[in-house]
PDB file of C-alpha atoms in Angstrom:
ATOM      1  CA  VAL A 495     -31.407 -11.693  40.953  1.00  0.00           C
ATOM      2  CA  LEU A 496     -33.394 -14.754  41.947  1.00  0.00           C
ATOM      3  CA  LYS A 497     -35.832 -12.677  44.024  1.00  0.00           C
ATOM      4  CA  LEU A 498     -36.591 -10.268  41.202  1.00  0.00           C
ATOM      5  CA  GLN A 499     -39.929 -10.768  39.622  1.00  0.00           C
ATOM      6  CA  LEU A 500     -40.279 -11.463  35.945  1.00  0.00           C
ATOM      7  CA  GLY A 501     -41.681  -7.960  35.282  1.00  0.00           C
ATOM      8  CA  GLN A 502     -38.650  -6.335  36.893  1.00  0.00           C
ATOM      9  CA  LEU A 503     -36.277  -8.420  34.773  1.00  0.00           C
ATOM     10  CA  THR A 504     -38.237  -7.505  31.660  1.00  0.00           C
ATOM     11  CA  ARG A 505     -37.995  -3.792  32.491  1.00  0.00           C
ATOM     12  CA  LEU A 506     -34.232  -4.088  32.993  1.00  0.00           C
ATOM     13  CA  ASN A 507     -33.807  -5.794  29.629  1.00  0.00           C
ATOM     14  CA  LYS A 508     -36.173  -3.313  27.983  1.00  0.00           C
ATOM     15  CA  GLY A 509     -33.975  -0.407  29.085  1.00  0.00           C
ATOM     16  CA  LYS A 510     -30.868  -2.089  27.709  1.00  0.00           C
ATOM     17  CA  LEU A 511     -32.639  -2.845  24.445  1.00  0.00           C
ATOM     18  CA  LEU A 512     -33.827   0.763  24.092  1.00  0.00           C
ATOM     19  CA  ASP A 513     -30.281   2.021  24.672  1.00  0.00           C
ATOM     20  CA  GLU A 514     -28.968  -0.400  22.060  1.00  0.00           C
ATOM     21  CA  GLN A 515     -31.702   0.673  19.627  1.00  0.00           C
ATOM     22  CA  GLU A 516     -30.738   4.341  20.037  1.00  0.00           C
ATOM     23  CA  THR A 517     -27.068   3.524  19.475  1.00  0.00           C
ATOM     24  CA  LEU A 518     -27.821   1.452  16.380  1.00  0.00           C
ATOM     25  CA  SER A 519     -30.161   4.058  14.887  1.00  0.00           C
ATOM     26  CA  ALA A 520     -27.508   6.775  15.357  1.00  0.00           C
ATOM     27  CA  SER A 521     -24.946   4.505  13.702  1.00  0.00           C
ATOM     28  CA  LYS A 522     -27.379   3.771  10.868  1.00  0.00           C
ATOM     29  CA  ALA A 523     -27.978   7.483  10.266  1.00  0.00           C
ATOM     30  CA  GLU A 524     -24.226   8.146  10.158  1.00  0.00           C
ATOM     31  CA  LEU A 525     -23.627   5.285   7.698  1.00  0.00           C
ATOM     32  CA  GLU A 526     -26.508   6.394   5.455  1.00  0.00           C
ATOM     33  CA  ASN A 527     -25.013   9.889   5.460  1.00  0.00           C
ATOM     34  CA  LEU A 528     -21.702   8.414   4.299  1.00  0.00           C
ATOM     35  CA  LEU A 529     -23.481   6.549   1.507  1.00  0.00           C
ATOM     36  CA  ASN A 530     -25.375   9.596   0.283  1.00  0.00           C
ATOM     37  CA  VAL A 531     -22.953  12.516   0.772  1.00  0.00           C
ATOM     38  CA  ASP A 532     -19.577  12.517  -0.989  1.00  0.00           C
ATOM     39  CA  THR A 533     -18.161  15.317   1.143  1.00  0.00           C
ATOM     40  CA  ALA A 534     -18.926  13.331   4.293  1.00  0.00           C
ATOM     41  CA  VAL A 535     -16.859  10.436   2.950  1.00  0.00           C
ATOM     42  CA  ARG A 536     -13.988  12.734   2.049  1.00  0.00           C
ATOM     43  CA  SER A 537     -14.018  14.467   5.424  1.00  0.00           C
ATOM     44  CA  LEU A 538     -14.041  11.109   7.222  1.00  0.00           C
ATOM     45  CA  MET A 539     -11.129   9.906   5.076  1.00  0.00           C
ATOM     46  CA  ILE A 540      -9.143  13.067   5.797  1.00  0.00           C
ATOM     47  CA  LYS A 541      -9.857  12.721   9.507  1.00  0.00           C
ATOM     48  CA  GLU A 542      -8.709   9.077   9.530  1.00  0.00           C
ATOM     49  CA  PHE A 543      -5.619   9.854   7.415  1.00  0.00           C
ATOM     50  CA  ASN A 544      -4.615  12.624   9.806  1.00  0.00           C
ATOM     51  CA  GLU A 545      -5.113  10.308  12.798  1.00  0.00           C
ATOM     52  CA  ASN A 546      -2.918   7.657  11.150  1.00  0.00           C
ATOM     53  CA  LYS A 547      -0.326  10.273  10.265  1.00  0.00           C
ATOM     54  CA  ARG A 548      -0.258  11.504  13.855  1.00  0.00           C
ATOM     55  CA  LYS A 549      -0.115   7.961  15.221  1.00  0.00           C
ATOM     56  CA  PHE A 550       2.320   6.311  12.794  1.00  0.00           C
ATOM     57  CA  GLY A 551       3.982   9.110  10.846  1.00  0.00           C
ATOM     58  CA  VAL A 552       7.722   9.606  11.174  1.00  0.00           C
ATOM     59  CA  PRO A 553       9.854  11.947   9.115  1.00  0.00           C
ATOM     60  CA  ARG A 554      11.817  10.400   6.280  1.00  0.00           C
ATOM     61  CA  ARG A 555      15.366   9.568   7.314  1.00  0.00           C
ATOM     62  CA  THR A 556      16.885   9.271   3.850  1.00  0.00           C
ATOM     63  CA  GLN A 557      16.897  11.613   0.895  1.00  0.00           C
ATOM     64  CA  ILE A 558      15.931  10.390  -2.569  1.00  0.00           C
ATOM     65  CA  GLN A 559      18.332  11.842  -5.116  1.00  0.00           C
ATOM     66  CA  PRO A 560      17.794  11.464  -8.858  1.00  0.00           C
ATOM     67  CA  GLU A 561      20.627   9.684 -10.636  1.00  0.00           C
ATOM     68  CA  GLU A 562      22.065  10.700 -13.963  1.00  0.00           C
ATOM     69  CA  GLY A 563      20.528   8.732 -16.788  1.00  0.00           C
ATOM     70  CA  GLU A 564      17.542   7.799 -14.671  1.00  0.00           C
ATOM     71  CA  LEU A 565      14.518   6.681 -16.676  1.00  0.00           C
ATOM     72  CA  GLU A 566      11.506   8.920 -16.972  1.00  0.00           C
ATOM     73  CA  ASP A 567       7.945   7.623 -17.227  1.00  0.00           C
ATOM     74  CA  ILE A 568       7.854   8.346 -20.949  1.00  0.00           C
ATOM     75  CA  ASP A 569      10.943   6.163 -21.426  1.00  0.00           C
ATOM     76  CA  LEU A 570       9.001   3.138 -20.200  1.00  0.00           C
ATOM     77  CA  VAL A 571       6.270   3.455 -22.847  1.00  0.00           C
ATOM     78  CA  LYS A 572       6.869   1.166 -25.809  1.00  0.00           C
ATOM     79  CA  ASN A 573       6.886   2.926 -29.158  1.00  0.00           C
ATOM     80  CA  SER A 574       4.493   1.082 -31.407  1.00  0.00           C
ATOM     81  CA  ARG A 575       1.783   1.899 -33.891  1.00  0.00           C
ATOM     82  CA  SER A 576      -1.661   2.210 -32.379  1.00  0.00           C
ATOM     83  CA  VAL A 577      -5.138   2.623 -33.762  1.00  0.00           C
ATOM     84  CA  ILE A 578      -7.675   4.545 -31.745  1.00  0.00           C
ATOM     85  CA  VAL A 579     -11.317   4.105 -32.730  1.00  0.00           C
ATOM     86  CA  VAL A 580     -13.977   6.469 -31.463  1.00  0.00           C
ATOM     87  CA  THR A 581     -17.632   5.760 -32.158  1.00  0.00           C
ATOM     88  CA  ARG A 582     -20.393   8.313 -32.529  1.00  0.00           C
ATOM     89  CA  GLY A 583     -21.505   7.445 -29.019  1.00  0.00           C
ATOM     90  CA  GLY A 584     -18.098   8.439 -27.674  1.00  0.00           C
ATOM     91  CA  TYR A 585     -16.879   4.941 -26.894  1.00  0.00           C
TER      92      TYR A 585
END
């Protein structure tokens, strides 16, 4: 390395920098695609969910059985008088 001339060192670094620039520009294009295209985000999410399911997913070992007298979602809503106001603008 000590015998290499400055120009040779510069060319070596230039090649590494060009490779890094290509990698970063490809990454930038992929991220911009995710920002602009909803279906790309959804497909990436599905892909990552499936990978996590494959990696960490185990079948459920217990069964969830409903009990008699179990509360429903509607049972948790408090019965009280309410006033709903809708403006002309729809708010």
